[in-house]
Amino acid sequence: MCLLIWIIGILLISALVWWMYSVEDKAIINEAEPENNPILKLISAGQDITIKACDGQRTIAQAKELFTGFLDADFENWNLDKPGKATPATKAKVYELRQDAKFKQMFESLNPDLDKLCLTQAQIIAFVEDHQDWLRTDGYGTFFLFKENEEYFVAEVYFSSSDALEVRVRSLEDDVVWNAGSRRRLVAW
């Protein structure tokens, strides 16, 4: 009888722990909803934006055929030209900056666990290839968070004045405060 009560107790504690983590995860997701996020506005609500499955082998430094306007040499100079992991098809969300902010403020406003927001370089390339209509135009950038060498970076993709795609890389810790008036965009999953 004691063993049965002990087993039931363990099961109840396990269920309670699972429920607590489930509620915590939902709270983090809800923080990203537009009405609760003063920095970013979700502009892709109700849209099916899927980044296709990627084998992880493509890197931005090698995507010269895609980024024909400009490809930042710092992708190589900072040792970022490394293949990543394979990823399944992934739903993406597109946000627009509605309050002046630094990169870290933008991404942490969606989730303080930045690893949950990172895309691989192959996913960034796939998004740019397949969803160009979601990229910001008029020379303003769309930001993508990725992690390499245990550091966070932001790929800034934009169209040049001649409509060629360009990409720059910046550190997440960059001190630039981005102006909300230009309505730059951010892609996360």
Coordinates of N, CA and C in Angstrom, one line a residue:
M1 N 0.8 -1.2 0.0 CA 0.0 0.0 0.0 C 0.9 1.3 0.0
C2 N 1.9 1.3 0.8 CA 2.8 2.4 0.9 C 3.5 2.6 -0.4
L3 N 3.9 1.5 -1.1 CA 4.5 1.6 -2.4 C 3.6 2.3 -3.4
L4 N 2.3 1.9 -3.4 CA 1.3 2.5 -4.3 C 1.1 4.0 -4.0
I5 N 1.1 4.4 -2.8 CA 1.0 5.8 -2.5 C 2.2 6.6 -2.9
W6 N 3.4 6.0 -2.7 CA 4.6 6.6 -3.2 C 4.7 6.8 -4.7
I7 N 4.2 5.8 -5.4 CA 4.2 5.8 -6.9 C 3.2 6.9 -7.3
I8 N 2.0 7.0 -6.7 CA 1.1 8.0 -7.1 C 1.6 9.4 -6.8
G9 N 2.3 9.5 -5.7 CA 2.9 10.8 -5.3 C 4.0 11.2 -6.4
I10 N 4.8 10.3 -6.8 CA 5.8 10.6 -7.8 C 5.1 11.0 -9.1
L11 N 4.1 10.3 -9.5 CA 3.4 10.7 -10.7 C 2.7 12.0 -10.6
L12 N 2.1 12.4 -9.5 CA 1.6 13.7 -9.3 C 2.6 14.8 -9.4
I13 N 3.7 14.6 -8.7 CA 4.8 15.6 -8.8 C 5.3 15.7 -10.2
S14 N 5.5 14.6 -10.9 CA 5.9 14.7 -12.3 C 4.9 15.5 -13.2
A15 N 3.7 15.2 -13.0 CA 2.6 15.9 -13.7 C 2.7 17.4 -13.4
L16 N 2.9 17.8 -12.1 CA 2.9 19.2 -11.7 C 4.1 19.9 -12.3
V17 N 5.3 19.2 -12.3 CA 6.5 19.8 -12.9 C 6.3 20.0 -14.4
W18 N 5.7 19.0 -15.1 CA 5.5 19.2 -16.6 C 4.5 20.3 -16.8
W19 N 3.5 20.4 -16.0 CA 2.5 21.5 -16.2 C 3.2 22.9 -16.0
M20 N 4.0 23.0 -15.0 CA 4.7 24.3 -14.7 C 5.6 24.7 -15.8
Y21 N 6.4 23.8 -16.4 CA 7.2 24.1 -17.5 C 6.4 24.4 -18.7
S22 N 5.3 23.7 -18.9 CA 4.4 24.0 -20.0 C 3.8 25.4 -19.9
V23 N 3.4 25.8 -18.8 CA 2.9 27.2 -18.6 C 4.0 28.2 -18.8
E24 N 5.2 27.9 -18.3 CA 6.3 28.9 -18.4 C 6.6 29.1 -19.9
D25 N 6.7 28.0 -20.7 CA 6.9 28.1 -22.1 C 5.8 28.9 -22.8
K26 N 4.6 28.7 -22.5 CA 3.5 29.5 -23.1 C 3.6 30.9 -22.7
A27 N 4.0 31.2 -21.5 CA 4.2 32.6 -21.1 C 5.2 33.3 -21.9
I28 N 6.4 32.6 -22.2 CA 7.4 33.2 -23.0 C 6.9 33.4 -24.4
I29 N 6.2 32.5 -25.0 CA 5.6 32.6 -26.3 C 4.6 33.8 -26.4
N30 N 3.8 33.9 -25.4 CA 2.8 35.0 -25.3 C 3.5 36.4 -25.2
E31 N 4.7 36.5 -24.6 CA 5.4 37.7 -24.5 C 5.7 38.3 -25.9
A32 N 5.8 37.4 -26.9 CA 6.1 37.9 -28.2 C 4.9 38.4 -29.0
E33 N 3.7 38.2 -28.5 CA 2.5 38.6 -29.2 C 2.5 40.1 -29.3
P34 N 2.0 40.7 -30.4 CA 2.1 42.1 -30.7 C 1.6 43.0 -29.6
E35 N 0.5 42.7 -29.0 CA -0.1 43.6 -28.0 C 0.7 43.7 -26.7
N36 N 1.6 42.7 -26.5 CA 2.4 42.7 -25.3 C 3.9 43.1 -25.6
N37 N 4.2 43.4 -26.8 CA 5.6 43.6 -27.1 C 5.7 45.1 -27.6
P38 N 6.3 46.0 -26.8 CA 6.4 47.4 -27.2 C 7.4 47.6 -28.3
I39 N 8.4 46.7 -28.5 CA 9.5 46.9 -29.4 C 9.2 46.4 -30.8
L40 N 8.5 45.3 -30.9 CA 8.3 44.6 -32.2 C 6.8 44.4 -32.5
K41 N 6.4 44.5 -33.7 CA 5.0 44.3 -34.1 C 5.0 43.1 -35.0
L42 N 4.2 42.1 -34.7 CA 4.1 40.9 -35.6 C 3.3 41.3 -36.8
I43 N 3.9 41.2 -38.0 CA 3.2 41.6 -39.3 C 2.8 40.4 -40.1
S44 N 3.2 39.2 -39.7 CA 2.9 38.0 -40.5 C 1.8 37.1 -39.8
A45 N 1.1 37.7 -38.9 CA 0.0 36.9 -38.2 C -0.9 36.3 -39.2
G46 N -1.3 35.1 -39.1 CA -2.2 34.4 -40.0 C -1.6 34.0 -41.3
Q47 N -0.3 34.2 -41.5 CA 0.3 33.8 -42.7 C 1.2 32.6 -42.5
D48 N 1.2 31.7 -43.5 CA 2.0 30.5 -43.5 C 3.3 30.8 -44.1
I49 N 4.3 31.1 -43.3 CA 5.7 31.3 -43.8 C 6.6 30.2 -43.3
T50 N 6.9 29.3 -44.2 CA 7.7 28.1 -43.9 C 9.0 28.1 -44.5
I51 N 10.0 28.0 -43.7 CA 11.4 27.8 -44.2 C 11.6 26.3 -44.5
K52 N 11.9 26.0 -45.7 CA 12.0 24.6 -46.1 C 13.1 23.9 -45.3
A53 N 13.0 22.6 -45.2 CA 14.1 21.8 -44.5 C 15.4 22.1 -45.2
C54 N 16.4 22.2 -44.4 CA 17.8 22.5 -44.9 C 18.8 21.4 -44.4
D55 N 19.8 21.1 -45.2 CA 20.8 20.2 -44.7 C 21.9 20.9 -43.9
G56 N 21.8 22.2 -43.8 CA 22.8 22.9 -43.0 C 24.1 23.2 -43.7
Q57 N 24.3 22.8 -44.9 CA 25.6 22.9 -45.5 C 25.9 24.2 -46.1
R58 N 24.9 25.0 -46.5 CA 25.0 26.3 -47.1 C 25.4 27.3 -46.1
T59 N 26.3 28.2 -46.5 CA 26.7 29.3 -45.6 C 26.5 30.6 -46.3
I60 N 26.3 31.7 -45.6 CA 26.1 33.0 -46.2 C 27.4 33.4 -47.0
A61 N 28.6 33.2 -46.4 CA 29.8 33.6 -47.1 C 29.9 33.0 -48.5
Q62 N 29.3 31.8 -48.7 CA 29.4 31.1 -50.0 C 28.2 31.4 -50.9
A63 N 27.2 32.2 -50.5 CA 26.0 32.5 -51.2 C 26.2 33.7 -52.1
K64 N 27.2 33.7 -52.9 CA 27.5 34.9 -53.8 C 26.5 35.0 -54.9
E65 N 25.9 33.9 -55.3 CA 24.9 33.9 -56.4 C 23.6 34.6 -55.9
L66 N 23.4 34.6 -54.6 CA 22.2 35.2 -54.0 C 22.4 36.6 -53.7
F67 N 23.5 36.9 -53.0 CA 23.8 38.3 -52.5 C 24.7 38.9 -53.5
T68 N 24.1 39.3 -54.6 CA 24.9 39.9 -55.7 C 25.3 41.3 -55.6
G69 N 24.6 42.1 -54.7 CA 24.9 43.5 -54.5 C 26.0 43.7 -53.6
F70 N 26.1 42.9 -52.5 CA 27.1 43.1 -51.5 C 27.1 41.9 -50.6
L71 N 28.2 41.3 -50.3 CA 28.3 40.2 -49.3 C 29.5 40.5 -48.4
D72 N 29.1 40.8 -47.1 CA 30.1 41.3 -46.1 C 31.2 40.3 -46.0
A73 N 32.5 40.8 -46.2 CA 33.7 39.9 -46.0 C 33.8 39.4 -44.6
D74 N 33.2 40.1 -43.6 CA 33.3 39.7 -42.2 C 32.7 38.3 -41.9
F75 N 31.8 37.8 -42.8 CA 31.4 36.4 -42.7 C 32.6 35.5 -42.7
E76 N 33.6 35.8 -43.5 CA 34.8 35.0 -43.5 C 35.8 35.5 -42.5
N77 N 36.0 36.8 -42.4 CA 37.0 37.4 -41.5 C 36.7 37.0 -40.0
W78 N 35.4 36.9 -39.6 CA 35.1 36.5 -38.3 C 34.9 35.0 -38.1
N79 N 35.4 34.2 -39.1 CA 35.3 32.8 -39.0 C 33.9 32.2 -38.8
L80 N 33.0 32.8 -39.6 CA 31.6 32.4 -39.6 C 31.2 31.5 -40.7
D81 N 32.1 31.2 -41.6 CA 31.8 30.4 -42.8 C 31.9 28.9 -42.4
K82 N 30.9 28.5 -41.6 CA 30.9 27.1 -41.1 C 29.5 26.5 -41.4
P83 N 29.5 25.3 -41.9 CA 28.2 24.7 -42.1 C 27.5 24.4 -40.7
G84 N 26.2 24.4 -40.7 CA 25.5 24.2 -39.5 C 24.8 22.8 -39.5
K85 N 23.8 22.7 -38.6 CA 23.1 21.4 -38.5 C 21.9 21.4 -39.5
A86 N 21.5 20.2 -39.8 CA 20.3 20.0 -40.6 C 19.1 20.4 -39.8
T87 N 18.1 21.0 -40.5 CA 16.9 21.5 -39.8 C 15.7 21.0 -40.6
P88 N 14.6 20.7 -39.9 CA 13.3 20.4 -40.5 C 12.7 21.7 -41.1
A89 N 11.6 21.5 -41.8 CA 10.8 22.7 -42.2 C 10.4 23.4 -41.0
T90 N 10.5 24.7 -41.0 CA 10.3 25.6 -39.8 C 9.3 26.7 -40.1
K91 N 8.3 26.9 -39.3 CA 7.5 28.1 -39.4 C 8.2 29.3 -38.9
A92 N 8.1 30.4 -39.7 CA 8.8 31.7 -39.3 C 7.7 32.7 -39.1
K93 N 8.1 33.7 -38.3 CA 7.3 34.9 -38.1 C 8.1 36.1 -38.5
V94 N 7.4 37.1 -39.0 CA 8.1 38.4 -39.4 C 7.6 39.5 -38.5
Y95 N 8.5 40.3 -38.0 CA 8.1 41.4 -37.1 C 8.7 42.7 -37.7
E96 N 8.1 43.8 -37.3 CA 8.5 45.1 -37.7 C 8.8 45.9 -36.5
L97 N 9.9 46.7 -36.5 CA 10.4 47.5 -35.4 C 9.4 48.6 -35.2
R98 N 8.9 48.8 -34.0 CA 7.9 49.8 -33.7 C 8.5 50.8 -32.6
Q99 N 9.6 50.5 -32.0 CA 10.2 51.3 -31.0 C 11.8 51.3 -31.2
D100 N 12.4 52.4 -31.2 CA 13.9 52.4 -31.3 C 14.5 51.3 -30.4
A101 N 15.5 50.6 -30.9 CA 16.0 49.5 -30.1 C 17.4 49.0 -30.6
K102 N 18.2 48.4 -29.8 CA 19.4 47.7 -30.2 C 19.0 46.3 -30.5
F103 N 19.9 45.6 -31.2 CA 19.6 44.2 -31.6 C 19.2 43.3 -30.4
K104 N 20.0 43.4 -29.3 CA 19.7 42.5 -28.2 C 18.3 42.8 -27.6
Q105 N 17.9 44.1 -27.5 CA 16.6 44.4 -27.0 C 15.5 43.8 -27.9
M106 N 15.7 43.9 -29.2 CA 14.7 43.4 -30.2 C 14.5 41.9 -30.0
F107 N 15.6 41.1 -30.0 CA 15.4 39.7 -30.0 C 15.0 39.2 -28.6
E108 N 15.5 39.8 -27.5 CA 15.1 39.4 -26.2 C 13.7 39.8 -25.9
S109 N 13.1 40.8 -26.6 CA 11.7 41.1 -26.4 C 10.8 40.0 -26.9
L110 N 11.3 39.1 -27.7 CA 10.6 37.9 -28.2 C 10.8 36.7 -27.3
N111 N 12.0 36.6 -26.8 CA 12.3 35.4 -25.9 C 13.7 35.7 -25.3
P112 N 13.9 35.7 -24.0 CA 15.2 35.9 -23.4 C 16.1 34.7 -23.7
D113 N 15.6 33.6 -24.0 CA 16.5 32.4 -24.4 C 16.8 32.5 -25.9
L114 N 17.8 33.2 -26.3 CA 18.1 33.6 -27.7 C 18.4 32.3 -28.5
D115 N 18.8 31.2 -27.9 CA 19.0 30.0 -28.7 C 17.7 29.6 -29.4
K116 N 16.6 29.9 -28.8 CA 15.3 29.5 -29.3 C 14.9 30.3 -30.5
L117 N 15.6 31.4 -30.8 CA 15.3 32.3 -31.9 C 16.2 32.2 -33.1
C118 N 17.4 31.5 -32.8 CA 18.4 31.5 -33.9 C 18.0 30.6 -35.0
L119 N 18.3 31.1 -36.2 CA 18.2 30.3 -37.4 C 19.6 29.9 -37.8
T120 N 19.7 28.9 -38.6 CA 21.0 28.5 -39.2 C 21.3 29.4 -40.4
Q121 N 22.5 29.5 -40.8 CA 22.8 30.2 -42.1 C 22.0 29.7 -43.3
A122 N 21.9 28.3 -43.3 CA 21.2 27.7 -44.4 C 19.7 28.1 -44.4
Q123 N 19.1 28.2 -43.2 CA 17.7 28.7 -43.1 C 17.6 30.1 -43.5
I124 N 18.6 31.0 -43.2 CA 18.5 32.4 -43.6 C 18.5 32.5 -45.1
I125 N 19.4 31.7 -45.7 CA 19.5 31.7 -47.2 C 18.2 31.2 -47.8
A126 N 17.6 30.1 -47.2 CA 16.3 29.6 -47.7 C 15.2 30.6 -47.6
F127 N 15.2 31.3 -46.5 CA 14.1 32.3 -46.3 C 14.3 33.4 -47.4
V128 N 15.5 33.9 -47.6 CA 15.7 35.0 -48.5 C 15.4 34.5 -49.9
E129 N 15.7 33.2 -50.3 CA 15.3 32.7 -51.6 C 13.8 32.6 -51.8
D130 N 13.1 32.1 -50.8 CA 11.7 31.7 -51.0 C 10.7 32.7 -50.5
H131 N 11.2 33.7 -49.7 CA 10.2 34.7 -49.1 C 10.7 36.1 -49.2
Q132 N 11.2 36.5 -50.4 CA 11.7 37.8 -50.6 C 10.6 38.9 -50.4
D133 N 9.4 38.5 -50.6 CA 8.3 39.5 -50.4 C 8.1 39.9 -49.0
W134 N 8.7 39.2 -48.0 CA 8.7 39.5 -46.6 C 9.9 40.4 -46.2
L135 N 10.9 40.5 -47.1 CA 12.0 41.4 -46.7 C 11.7 42.8 -46.8
R136 N 12.2 43.6 -46.0 CA 12.0 45.1 -46.0 C 12.7 45.6 -47.3
T137 N 12.0 46.6 -47.9 CA 12.5 47.2 -49.1 C 13.0 48.7 -48.8
D138 N 13.3 49.4 -49.9 CA 13.7 50.8 -49.8 C 15.0 51.0 -49.1
G139 N 15.9 50.0 -49.2 CA 17.3 50.1 -48.6 C 17.4 49.8 -47.2
Y140 N 16.3 49.4 -46.5 CA 16.3 49.1 -45.1 C 16.4 47.6 -44.9
G141 N 17.0 47.2 -43.8 CA 17.3 45.8 -43.6 C 16.2 44.9 -42.9
T142 N 16.4 43.6 -43.1 CA 15.6 42.6 -42.3 C 16.7 41.8 -41.6
F143 N 16.4 41.7 -40.3 CA 17.4 41.1 -39.4 C 17.1 39.6 -39.1
F144 N 18.2 38.8 -39.0 CA 18.1 37.4 -38.7 C 19.2 37.1 -37.7
L145 N 18.8 36.4 -36.6 CA 19.7 36.0 -35.5 C 20.3 34.7 -35.8
F146 N 21.6 34.5 -35.7 CA 22.2 33.2 -35.8 C 23.4 33.1 -34.8
K147 N 23.8 31.9 -34.5 CA 24.9 31.7 -33.6 C 26.0 30.9 -34.2
E148 N 27.2 31.4 -34.0 CA 28.4 30.7 -34.5 C 29.5 30.9 -33.5
N149 N 30.3 29.9 -33.3 CA 31.5 29.9 -32.3 C 31.0 30.4 -30.9
E150 N 29.8 30.0 -30.5 CA 29.2 30.3 -29.2 C 28.9 31.8 -29.0
E151 N 28.8 32.5 -30.1 CA 28.5 33.9 -30.1 C 27.3 34.2 -31.0
Y152 N 26.5 35.2 -30.7 CA 25.4 35.6 -31.5 C 25.7 36.7 -32.5
F153 N 25.2 36.5 -33.7 CA 25.4 37.5 -34.7 C 24.0 37.8 -35.4
V154 N 24.0 38.9 -36.1 CA 22.8 39.3 -36.8 C 23.2 39.5 -38.3
A155 N 22.5 38.8 -39.2 CA 22.6 39.0 -40.6 C 21.6 40.0 -41.0
E156 N 22.0 41.1 -41.6 CA 21.1 42.2 -42.1 C 21.0 42.0 -43.6
V157 N 19.9 41.7 -44.1 CA 19.6 41.5 -45.5 C 18.8 42.6 -46.0
Y158 N 19.2 43.2 -47.1 CA 18.4 44.3 -47.7 C 18.6 44.4 -49.2
F159 N 17.7 45.1 -49.9 CA 17.8 45.3 -51.3 C 18.6 46.7 -51.5
S160 N 19.5 46.6 -52.4 CA 20.2 47.9 -52.8 C 19.3 48.8 -53.6
S161 N 19.8 49.9 -54.0 CA 19.1 50.9 -54.8 C 18.8 50.3 -56.2
S162 N 19.6 49.3 -56.6 CA 19.4 48.6 -57.9 C 18.7 47.3 -57.7
D163 N 18.1 47.1 -56.6 CA 17.3 45.9 -56.2 C 18.1 44.6 -56.2
A164 N 19.4 44.7 -56.0 CA 20.3 43.5 -55.8 C 20.2 43.2 -54.3
L165 N 20.3 42.0 -53.9 CA 20.3 41.6 -52.5 C 21.7 41.8 -51.9
E166 N 21.7 42.3 -50.7 CA 23.0 42.6 -50.0 C 22.8 42.0 -48.6
V167 N 24.0 41.7 -48.0 CA 23.9 41.1 -46.6 C 25.2 41.6 -45.9
R168 N 24.9 42.0 -44.7 CA 26.0 42.4 -43.7 C 25.9 41.6 -42.5
V169 N 26.9 41.5 -41.7 CA 26.9 40.8 -40.5 C 27.3 41.7 -39.4
R170 N 26.6 41.6 -38.2 CA 26.9 42.5 -37.1 C 26.8 41.6 -35.8
S171 N 27.5 42.0 -34.8 CA 27.4 41.3 -33.5 C 26.1 41.7 -32.9
L172 N 25.5 40.7 -32.1 CA 24.3 41.0 -31.4 C 24.6 42.1 -30.4
E173 N 25.8 42.2 -29.9 CA 26.2 43.2 -28.9 C 26.4 44.6 -29.5
D174 N 26.2 44.8 -30.8 CA 26.4 46.1 -31.4 C 25.6 47.1 -30.7
D175 N 26.2 48.3 -30.5 CA 25.5 49.4 -29.7 C 24.6 50.3 -30.6
V176 N 24.5 50.0 -31.8 CA 23.6 50.8 -32.7 C 22.2 50.8 -32.2
V177 N 21.6 51.9 -32.1 CA 20.1 52.0 -31.8 C 19.4 52.2 -33.1
W178 N 18.6 51.2 -33.5 CA 17.9 51.2 -34.8 C 16.6 52.0 -34.7
N179 N 16.5 52.9 -35.6 CA 15.3 53.8 -35.6 C 14.0 53.1 -36.1
A180 N 13.0 53.2 -35.3 CA 11.7 52.5 -35.6 C 11.0 53.1 -36.8
G181 N 11.3 54.4 -37.1 CA 10.7 55.1 -38.2 C 11.0 54.4 -39.5
S182 N 12.1 53.7 -39.7 CA 12.4 53.0 -40.9 C 11.7 51.7 -41.1
R183 N 11.0 51.2 -40.0 CA 10.3 50.0 -40.0 C 11.1 48.8 -40.5
R184 N 12.3 48.7 -40.0 CA 13.1 47.5 -40.3 C 12.4 46.2 -39.8
R185 N 12.7 45.1 -40.3 CA 12.1 43.9 -40.0 C 13.0 42.9 -39.3
L186 N 12.4 41.9 -38.7 CA 13.1 40.9 -38.0 C 12.4 39.5 -38.2
V187 N 13.2 38.5 -38.5 CA 12.6 37.2 -38.8 C 13.0 36.2 -37.7
A188 N 12.1 35.5 -37.1 CA 12.4 34.5 -36.0 C 11.4 33.4 -36.2
W189 N 11.6 32.4 -35.4 CA 10.7 31.2 -35.5 C 10.1 31.0 -34.1

